Short mmCIF file of C-alpha atoms in Angstrom, two decimals:
data_model
loop_
_atom_site.label_atom_id
_atom_site.label_comp_id
_atom_site.label_asym_id
_atom_site.label_seq_id
_atom_site.Cartn_x
_atom_site.Cartn_y
_atom_site.Cartn_z
CA MET A 1 -189.48 127.72 -190.42
CA TRP A 2 -191.67 126.69 -187.51
CA LYS A 3 -191.32 123.63 -185.33
CA THR A 4 -194.40 122.08 -183.71
CA LEU A 5 -193.75 120.79 -180.20
CA GLU A 6 -195.87 119.01 -177.64
CA ILE A 7 -196.02 118.47 -173.90
CA PRO A 8 -198.08 115.94 -171.95
CA TRP A 9 -201.31 117.33 -170.54
CA CYS A 10 -203.19 114.93 -168.25
CA LYS A 11 -203.90 111.98 -170.57
CA GLY A 12 -203.45 114.01 -173.73
CA LYS A 13 -201.06 116.52 -175.31
CA ARG A 14 -200.86 120.27 -175.83
CA HIS A 15 -199.19 121.51 -179.03
CA PHE A 16 -197.51 124.82 -179.82
CA LYS A 17 -195.09 126.28 -182.37
CA ILE A 18 -191.64 127.81 -181.99
CA ALA A 19 -189.47 129.29 -184.72
CA GLU A 20 -186.68 126.79 -185.37
CA GLN A 21 -183.95 129.44 -185.16
CA ALA A 22 -185.21 130.48 -181.70
CA LEU A 23 -185.25 126.97 -180.20
CA ALA A 24 -182.32 126.49 -177.83
CA TRP A 25 -183.10 122.95 -176.66
CA VAL A 26 -185.86 120.51 -175.75
CA ALA A 27 -185.30 118.83 -172.39
CA THR A 28 -187.00 115.50 -171.92
CA PRO A 29 -186.13 112.35 -169.98
CA ARG A 30 -184.19 109.80 -172.01
CA ASN A 31 -186.51 106.99 -172.98
CA TYR A 32 -184.54 103.91 -171.94
CA PRO A 33 -186.16 100.55 -172.74
CA GLY A 34 -188.04 98.82 -169.96
CA VAL A 35 -187.01 95.40 -168.72
CA SER A 36 -188.55 92.43 -170.51
CA ASP A 37 -189.53 90.69 -167.27
CA GLU A 38 -190.80 93.14 -164.65
CA GLN A 39 -191.72 90.43 -162.15
CA GLY A 40 -188.26 88.93 -162.45
CA GLU A 41 -186.64 92.34 -161.96
CA ILE A 42 -188.68 93.00 -158.81
CA LEU A 43 -187.89 89.56 -157.38
CA ARG A 44 -184.19 90.00 -158.17
CA ALA A 45 -184.16 93.30 -156.28
CA ILE A 46 -185.99 91.93 -153.23
CA ARG A 47 -183.88 88.77 -153.07
CA THR A 48 -180.49 90.46 -153.66
CA PRO A 49 -180.83 93.81 -151.88
CA VAL A 50 -178.13 96.48 -151.71
CA GLY A 51 -176.65 96.97 -148.25
CA SER A 52 -179.19 94.94 -146.27
CA LEU A 53 -180.27 91.40 -145.55
CA PRO A 54 -182.63 89.74 -148.03
CA LEU A 55 -186.31 90.06 -147.14
CA ARG A 56 -186.65 86.52 -145.81
CA GLU A 57 -183.75 87.05 -143.41
CA LEU A 58 -185.17 90.40 -142.29
CA VAL A 59 -188.42 88.63 -141.45
CA ALA A 60 -186.61 85.80 -139.67
CA ASN A 61 -184.71 88.30 -137.51
CA ALA A 62 -187.76 90.41 -136.63
CA LYS A 63 -189.34 90.20 -133.19
CA GLY A 64 -192.78 89.62 -134.67
CA LYS A 65 -194.67 89.48 -137.95
CA LYS A 66 -196.58 92.78 -137.82
CA THR A 67 -195.68 94.46 -141.10
CA ALA A 68 -196.21 97.93 -142.55
CA ILE A 69 -195.75 98.60 -146.26
CA LEU A 70 -195.52 102.28 -147.14
CA VAL A 71 -196.63 103.32 -150.63
CA ASP A 72 -197.00 106.74 -152.21
CA ASP A 73 -200.28 108.16 -153.48
CA ALA A 74 -201.77 108.84 -156.90
CA THR A 75 -199.66 111.99 -157.37
CA ARG A 76 -196.76 109.62 -158.11
CA VAL A 77 -196.23 107.11 -160.93
CA THR A 78 -194.66 104.35 -158.81
CA PRO A 79 -195.91 100.99 -160.18
CA VAL A 80 -197.45 99.96 -156.86
CA GLN A 81 -199.93 97.56 -158.48
CA THR A 82 -197.02 95.67 -160.06
CA ILE A 83 -194.76 95.52 -157.02
CA LEU A 84 -197.23 94.98 -154.18
CA PRO A 85 -198.58 91.51 -155.04
CA ILE A 86 -195.03 90.22 -155.57
CA LEU A 87 -193.93 91.68 -152.25
CA LEU A 88 -196.96 90.23 -150.45
CA ASP A 89 -196.25 86.79 -151.89
CA GLU A 90 -192.62 87.02 -150.77
CA LEU A 91 -193.72 88.02 -147.28
CA ASN A 92 -196.16 85.09 -147.21
CA VAL A 93 -193.40 82.65 -148.13
CA ALA A 94 -191.21 84.20 -145.41
CA GLY A 95 -193.93 83.49 -142.85
CA VAL A 96 -195.92 86.74 -142.76
CA PRO A 97 -199.61 86.19 -143.53
CA ASP A 98 -201.69 88.89 -145.21
CA GLN A 99 -203.61 89.39 -141.95
CA GLN A 100 -200.41 90.71 -140.33
CA ILE A 101 -199.78 93.29 -143.08
CA LYS A 102 -201.06 96.85 -143.37
CA VAL A 103 -200.45 99.15 -146.30
CA ILE A 104 -200.04 102.78 -145.29
CA LEU A 105 -200.75 105.38 -147.95
CA ALA A 106 -197.76 107.65 -147.30
CA LEU A 107 -199.57 110.87 -148.15
CA GLY A 108 -197.30 113.36 -146.47
CA SER A 109 -199.68 116.29 -146.07
CA HIS A 110 -201.79 115.44 -149.11
CA ARG A 111 -205.52 114.81 -148.76
CA PHE A 112 -206.87 111.35 -147.89
CA MET A 113 -207.34 109.02 -150.82
CA THR A 114 -210.92 107.89 -151.38
CA PRO A 115 -211.81 104.16 -151.28
CA ALA A 116 -212.06 104.19 -155.07
CA GLU A 117 -208.64 105.83 -155.39
CA ILE A 118 -207.13 103.29 -153.01
CA ARG A 119 -208.57 100.43 -155.06
CA SER A 120 -207.15 102.01 -158.20
CA ARG A 121 -203.76 102.43 -156.54
CA LEU A 122 -203.47 98.98 -154.98
CA GLY A 123 -205.53 96.92 -157.41
CA PRO A 124 -206.56 93.40 -156.31
CA CYS A 125 -204.33 93.72 -153.23
CA THR A 126 -207.09 95.77 -151.58
CA GLU A 127 -208.83 92.42 -151.09
CA ARG A 128 -205.78 90.92 -149.39
CA VAL A 129 -204.54 93.55 -146.94
CA GLU A 130 -205.87 96.52 -144.99
CA ALA A 131 -204.95 99.93 -146.37
CA ILE A 132 -205.00 103.12 -144.29
CA ASN A 133 -204.42 106.78 -145.05
CA HIS A 134 -201.65 108.51 -143.13
CA ALA A 135 -203.01 111.36 -141.00
CA TYR A 136 -200.16 113.85 -140.61
CA ASN A 137 -202.07 116.15 -138.25
CA ASP A 138 -203.86 113.67 -135.97
CA PRO A 139 -201.86 113.30 -132.72
CA ALA A 140 -203.76 110.11 -131.83
CA GLN A 141 -202.24 108.38 -134.86
CA LEU A 142 -198.69 109.64 -134.34
CA VAL A 143 -195.80 108.93 -132.00
CA ARG A 144 -193.02 111.30 -130.89
CA LEU A 145 -189.52 109.76 -130.80
CA GLY A 146 -187.15 112.56 -129.81
CA THR A 147 -185.16 114.73 -132.21
CA THR A 148 -182.67 114.53 -135.04
CA THR A 149 -179.12 115.75 -134.50
CA ALA A 150 -180.26 119.08 -135.98
CA GLY A 151 -182.99 119.34 -133.37
CA THR A 152 -186.00 118.49 -135.54
CA PRO A 153 -188.69 116.58 -133.62
CA ILE A 154 -189.22 113.07 -134.99
CA ILE A 155 -192.98 112.43 -135.19
CA VAL A 156 -194.21 109.53 -137.32
CA SER A 157 -197.18 107.24 -137.88
CA ARG A 158 -197.79 105.02 -134.88
CA VAL A 159 -198.85 102.07 -137.06
CA TYR A 160 -195.59 102.36 -139.01
CA TYR A 161 -193.41 102.77 -135.94
CA GLU A 162 -194.98 99.89 -134.01
CA SER A 163 -194.60 97.44 -136.89
CA ASP A 164 -191.93 94.74 -136.64
CA ILE A 165 -191.15 94.92 -140.34
CA SER A 166 -191.45 98.11 -142.42
CA ILE A 167 -190.85 98.44 -146.15
CA GLY A 168 -191.15 101.54 -148.31
CA ILE A 169 -192.02 101.44 -152.03
CA SER A 170 -191.35 104.54 -154.14
CA ASN A 171 -189.99 105.86 -157.42
CA ILE A 172 -186.83 107.85 -158.16
CA ILE A 173 -187.11 111.22 -159.90
CA PRO A 174 -185.43 114.59 -159.25
CA HIS A 175 -186.80 116.57 -156.32
CA PHE A 176 -186.07 120.15 -155.33
CA ILE A 177 -186.14 119.65 -151.56
CA ALA A 178 -184.75 116.12 -151.19
CA GLY A 179 -182.41 116.20 -154.21
CA TRP A 180 -184.09 113.06 -155.50
CA SER A 181 -187.33 111.38 -154.45
CA GLY A 182 -187.52 107.82 -153.14
CA GLY A 183 -185.70 106.15 -150.29
CA ALA A 184 -186.25 107.77 -146.90
CA LYS A 185 -188.71 110.26 -148.39
CA ILE A 186 -191.42 107.62 -148.02
CA VAL A 187 -191.09 108.23 -144.25
CA GLN A 188 -190.29 111.95 -144.27
CA PRO A 189 -192.63 113.44 -145.25
CA GLY A 190 -194.60 110.31 -146.27
CA VAL A 191 -195.67 109.11 -142.81
CA SER A 192 -194.37 111.96 -140.65
CA GLY A 193 -196.20 114.44 -138.46
CA GLU A 194 -196.80 118.06 -139.35
CA GLU A 195 -194.11 119.48 -137.07
CA THR A 196 -191.39 117.23 -138.49
CA THR A 197 -192.24 117.95 -142.10
CA ALA A 198 -192.66 121.68 -141.56
CA ARG A 199 -189.27 122.04 -139.87
CA ILE A 200 -187.33 120.05 -142.47
CA HIS A 201 -189.06 121.70 -145.42
CA LEU A 202 -188.57 125.16 -143.93
CA ASN A 203 -184.85 124.45 -143.69
CA GLY A 204 -184.74 123.86 -147.46
CA SER A 205 -187.28 126.45 -148.55
CA LEU A 206 -184.76 129.17 -149.43
CA SER A 207 -181.80 126.96 -150.37
CA TRP A 208 -183.57 124.53 -152.74
CA PRO A 209 -181.78 125.84 -155.90
CA ALA A 210 -178.60 124.18 -154.61
CA ILE A 211 -180.41 120.92 -153.77
CA LEU A 212 -182.33 119.83 -156.89
CA GLY A 213 -180.53 116.82 -158.38
CA ASN A 214 -178.02 116.53 -155.50
CA PRO A 215 -178.64 113.47 -153.27
CA GLU A 216 -175.96 114.48 -150.76
CA ASN A 217 -177.58 117.49 -149.16
CA PRO A 218 -178.56 118.40 -145.56
CA ILE A 219 -182.30 117.95 -146.17
CA ARG A 220 -181.92 114.44 -147.61
CA HIS A 221 -179.54 113.50 -144.79
CA GLU A 222 -182.03 114.60 -142.15
CA MET A 223 -184.84 112.72 -143.89
CA GLU A 224 -182.66 109.62 -143.76
CA GLU A 225 -182.00 110.17 -140.08
CA VAL A 226 -185.76 110.31 -139.42
CA ALA A 227 -186.29 107.09 -141.39
CA ARG A 228 -183.37 105.31 -139.74
CA LEU A 229 -184.28 106.29 -136.17
CA SER A 230 -187.95 105.43 -136.68
CA GLY A 231 -187.05 101.95 -137.91
CA LEU A 232 -187.58 101.68 -141.67
CA LYS A 233 -186.14 98.27 -142.56
CA MET A 234 -186.04 98.24 -146.37
CA VAL A 235 -186.80 100.38 -149.40
CA ILE A 236 -187.84 99.24 -152.85
CA ASN A 237 -187.08 101.94 -155.42
CA THR A 238 -188.01 101.93 -159.08
CA VAL A 239 -186.55 103.79 -162.04
CA LEU A 240 -189.04 104.23 -164.89
CA ASN A 241 -188.92 105.32 -168.51
CA LEU A 242 -191.23 107.75 -170.33
CA GLU A 243 -193.85 105.04 -170.78
CA GLU A 244 -193.70 104.44 -167.01
CA LYS A 245 -192.21 100.99 -167.59
CA ILE A 246 -189.64 99.61 -165.18
CA VAL A 247 -186.03 100.17 -166.20
CA LYS A 248 -184.50 99.17 -162.87
CA VAL A 249 -185.55 98.14 -159.36
CA ILE A 250 -183.17 98.56 -156.44
CA ALA A 251 -184.09 97.32 -152.96
CA GLY A 252 -182.22 97.36 -149.68
CA ASP A 253 -180.74 99.85 -147.24
CA ILE A 254 -182.46 103.23 -147.05
CA VAL A 255 -179.27 105.09 -148.06
CA LEU A 256 -177.16 102.64 -150.08
CA ALA A 257 -180.03 101.32 -152.20
CA HIS A 258 -181.29 104.85 -152.77
CA ARG A 259 -177.94 106.10 -154.05
CA GLU A 260 -177.61 103.12 -156.36
CA ALA A 261 -181.08 103.84 -157.74
CA VAL A 262 -180.18 107.52 -158.19
CA ARG A 263 -177.13 106.45 -160.19
CA HIS A 264 -179.43 104.74 -162.69
CA ALA A 265 -182.03 107.53 -162.59
CA ARG A 266 -179.44 110.18 -163.46
CA GLU A 267 -178.92 108.53 -166.83
CA ILE A 268 -182.58 109.18 -167.62
CA TYR A 269 -183.48 112.44 -165.89
CA GLU A 270 -180.38 114.62 -165.86
CA PHE A 271 -180.26 117.12 -168.72
CA PRO A 272 -177.14 119.21 -169.36
CA ILE A 273 -177.47 122.69 -170.84
CA SER A 274 -174.84 125.22 -171.86
CA GLU A 275 -177.37 127.96 -172.64
CA GLN A 276 -179.97 129.52 -170.36
CA PRO A 277 -182.50 130.97 -172.84
CA ASP A 278 -184.71 134.02 -172.36
CA ILE A 279 -187.87 131.90 -172.24
CA VAL A 280 -188.47 128.37 -170.91
CA ILE A 281 -191.75 126.54 -171.51
CA ALA A 282 -192.26 123.77 -168.96
CA GLY A 283 -194.98 121.16 -168.83
CA SER A 284 -195.70 120.00 -165.29
CA TYR A 285 -196.23 116.30 -166.08
CA PRO A 286 -196.52 114.09 -164.11
CA ALA A 287 -197.30 116.68 -161.40
CA ASN A 288 -200.77 117.46 -162.73
CA LYS A 289 -202.88 117.33 -159.57
CA ASP A 290 -202.53 120.90 -158.33
CA PHE A 291 -200.15 123.85 -158.17
CA TRP A 292 -198.63 122.37 -154.99
CA GLN A 293 -197.32 119.53 -157.20
CA ALA A 294 -196.66 121.60 -160.32
CA ASP A 295 -194.12 123.79 -158.54
CA LYS A 296 -191.60 120.96 -159.10
CA ALA A 297 -191.64 121.80 -162.81
CA LEU A 298 -191.43 125.50 -162.05
CA ALA A 299 -188.32 124.84 -159.95
CA ALA A 300 -186.49 123.09 -162.81
CA ALA A 301 -187.51 125.79 -165.27
CA ALA A 302 -186.41 128.61 -162.96
CA LEU A 303 -182.93 127.06 -162.85
CA MET A 304 -182.76 126.58 -166.62
CA VAL A 305 -183.98 130.00 -167.77
CA LYS A 306 -181.74 133.07 -167.97
CA PRO A 307 -181.85 134.98 -164.66
CA GLY A 308 -184.75 137.40 -164.93
CA GLY A 309 -186.14 135.56 -167.94
CA THR A 310 -189.65 134.20 -168.39
CA VAL A 311 -190.97 130.77 -167.48
CA ILE A 312 -194.20 129.56 -169.05
CA LEU A 313 -195.57 126.88 -166.74
CA ALA A 314 -198.16 124.69 -168.48
CA ALA A 315 -199.86 122.85 -165.62
CA PRO A 316 -203.36 121.33 -165.62
CA CYS A 317 -203.78 121.71 -161.82
CA VAL A 318 -206.98 119.67 -162.00
CA GLU A 319 -207.63 120.20 -158.27
CA GLY A 320 -206.70 123.88 -158.25
CA ILE A 321 -203.91 125.47 -156.24
CA SER A 322 -203.93 123.14 -153.24
CA PRO A 323 -207.05 121.79 -151.53
CA GLU A 324 -205.00 120.91 -148.44
CA HIS A 325 -203.01 124.14 -148.21
CA PRO A 326 -205.08 127.27 -148.97
CA VAL A 327 -202.29 129.37 -147.43
CA LEU A 328 -200.55 129.25 -150.83
CA LEU A 329 -203.24 131.59 -152.12
CA GLU A 330 -203.92 133.46 -148.88
CA LEU A 331 -200.33 134.73 -148.69
CA GLY A 332 -200.51 135.93 -152.28
CA ASP A 333 -197.22 137.37 -153.51
CA CYS A 334 -195.61 138.10 -150.13
CA PRO A 335 -191.80 138.11 -150.41
CA PRO A 336 -190.29 134.72 -149.54
CA ARG A 337 -187.77 135.95 -146.98
CA GLU A 338 -190.44 137.87 -145.11
CA VAL A 339 -192.63 134.75 -145.00
CA TYR A 340 -189.64 132.67 -143.92
CA GLU A 341 -188.97 134.93 -140.93
CA ARG A 342 -192.62 134.82 -139.94
CA ALA A 343 -192.69 131.02 -140.30
CA ALA A 344 -189.50 130.63 -138.25
CA GLY A 345 -191.24 132.60 -135.52
CA GLY A 346 -194.14 130.13 -135.48
CA GLU A 347 -196.74 132.52 -136.83
CA PHE A 348 -198.70 130.23 -139.15
CA GLN A 349 -201.28 127.51 -138.49
CA ASP A 350 -200.24 125.66 -141.66
CA PRO A 351 -196.44 125.62 -141.46
CA ILE A 352 -196.10 122.98 -144.20
CA GLY A 353 -198.10 125.01 -146.69
CA VAL A 354 -196.06 128.08 -145.85
CA THR A 355 -192.80 126.34 -146.81
CA ALA A 356 -194.19 125.73 -150.30
CA HIS A 357 -195.14 129.40 -150.55
CA ILE A 358 -191.56 130.36 -149.70
CA LYS A 359 -190.13 128.02 -152.35
CA ILE A 360 -192.50 129.39 -155.00
CA GLY A 361 -191.60 132.91 -153.91
CA VAL A 362 -187.92 132.18 -154.62
CA MET A 363 -188.94 130.96 -158.08
CA ARG A 364 -190.85 134.22 -158.67
CA GLU A 365 -187.68 136.14 -157.84
CA MET A 366 -185.63 134.07 -160.27
CA ALA A 367 -187.96 134.54 -163.25
CA ASN A 368 -191.13 136.14 -164.52
CA VAL A 369 -193.75 133.35 -164.47
CA ILE A 370 -196.72 132.93 -166.81
CA LEU A 371 -199.16 130.20 -165.79
CA VAL A 372 -201.30 128.27 -168.28
CA SER A 373 -203.75 126.11 -166.35
CA GLN A 374 -207.25 124.75 -166.57
CA GLY A 375 -207.59 124.58 -162.78
CA VAL A 376 -206.33 127.98 -161.60
CA SER A 377 -208.30 131.10 -162.48
CA ARG A 378 -206.89 134.37 -163.79
CA VAL A 379 -207.75 136.10 -160.51
CA ASP A 380 -205.98 133.50 -158.36
CA THR A 381 -202.99 133.40 -160.70
CA VAL A 382 -202.46 137.14 -160.41
CA ARG A 383 -203.02 137.00 -156.65
CA MET A 384 -200.07 134.59 -156.38
CA GLY A 385 -197.84 137.08 -158.20
CA LEU A 386 -197.89 135.25 -161.53
CA GLN A 387 -199.12 136.24 -164.98
CA TYR A 388 -202.06 134.43 -166.55
CA ALA A 389 -202.42 133.13 -170.12
CA PRO A 390 -205.33 131.07 -171.48
CA ASP A 391 -203.08 128.85 -173.63
CA ILE A 392 -199.43 128.24 -174.47
CA ASP A 393 -199.45 130.21 -177.72
CA SER A 394 -200.81 133.28 -175.91
CA ALA A 395 -198.16 132.85 -173.21
CA ILE A 396 -195.43 132.71 -175.87
CA ALA A 397 -196.72 135.96 -177.38
CA MET A 398 -196.64 137.59 -173.92
CA ALA A 399 -193.09 136.40 -173.31
CA GLN A 400 -191.93 137.59 -176.74
CA ALA A 401 -193.47 141.00 -176.08
CA ARG A 402 -191.15 141.18 -173.08
CA HIS A 403 -187.99 139.68 -174.61
CA GLY A 404 -188.42 140.25 -178.34
CA THR A 405 -189.47 137.98 -181.18
CA THR A 406 -185.90 136.69 -181.58
CA ALA A 407 -185.68 135.59 -177.93
CA ARG A 408 -184.21 132.15 -177.39
CA VAL A 409 -186.61 129.47 -176.11
CA GLY A 410 -186.11 126.22 -174.19
CA VAL A 411 -188.76 123.56 -173.71
CA ILE A 412 -189.10 121.06 -170.85
CA THR A 413 -191.61 118.35 -171.71
CA HIS A 414 -191.77 116.60 -168.31
CA GLY A 415 -190.93 119.42 -165.95
CA ALA A 416 -191.32 117.53 -162.69
CA ASP A 417 -188.88 114.86 -163.94
CA ILE A 418 -185.87 116.91 -165.05
CA ALA A 419 -182.66 117.53 -163.11
CA PRO A 420 -180.87 120.38 -164.89
CA VAL A 421 -177.09 120.34 -165.15
CA LEU A 422 -175.70 123.77 -166.08
CA ARG A 423 -172.40 123.68 -167.94
#
């Protein structure tokens, strides 16, 4: 008997068949119901924060009214359009007019968002407040603040740092460098300089298999140190269900509120397995933009497949490998430890891109990888040390030729949103 399965693919679905006796498990986030009153949930979070003063008291205690709101870009599913107008209204009531507020698109090292993309991200709020793209590699827009206790230089957005009130809005999902997204990650790498991000990401580039799903790790702690020392006053973190509806909003201290949000997110995104099958098919949703984003799904799959098994990564990669970081392709299939040593010696002009290459290289060592993508060509796929397949069914046939037709198969529907728990 055959079982037809599906994974999200951009705004649609891709279907494929697996023999029922071969199917080990299907990993997907648990679809908890959303709250009935999203506005009420957001207001509750802002007015009763975890580990910090309520917003109105934060404003009253600030030296001035100049406010920076940090939001993530369109590669994330954070409901910015829902939260932002409520937050702006609360700031207005607290005595901060719209004219004193700037929204910073916390891009990390992603490309600038276009005016149309910003309007889509912020909605009607684009008519209320100024929105600016973070420029991670423009020294004129950055400020250097010293170092972390580990010696990493702290370089952040000048507009963010010079604000009297700073608030970060983001969503909580598993992350293979930070353990979980959200919280201080809106500052590092969100509004940090290239040198800061490169150093912290390099530190986690080889050790990420021990980090994914663990919020108490050295990389997360250093991110929080950057956010704390640079002055982030409050975070607003969401937990969403499969329909991207709000399940929970937690606001407050950059560490305490984050951990409380992670506690709720674990109920949705952690997936325990007792079997690592020969083959794992992973959809990259919601990391569809490029291979730079899709590697999150590859990370989860590499941990869930049998060592030396095969991962089939089904990733649209609508913008290719990485428009901002061509070094991912230029370095091809160079061994990760070799690249790490070269990066540690300061060899590369794009140190952030190099850290992603190292992480992907570790994934290549953990498993044979077959890529199914509309945005990455066969030539470029092979150049990166991966195998190419035109569709999922063809990739399954390739994997079965390697492991046998009775090979066990696992499926991850939302690969960038799963935190595997091996038991």
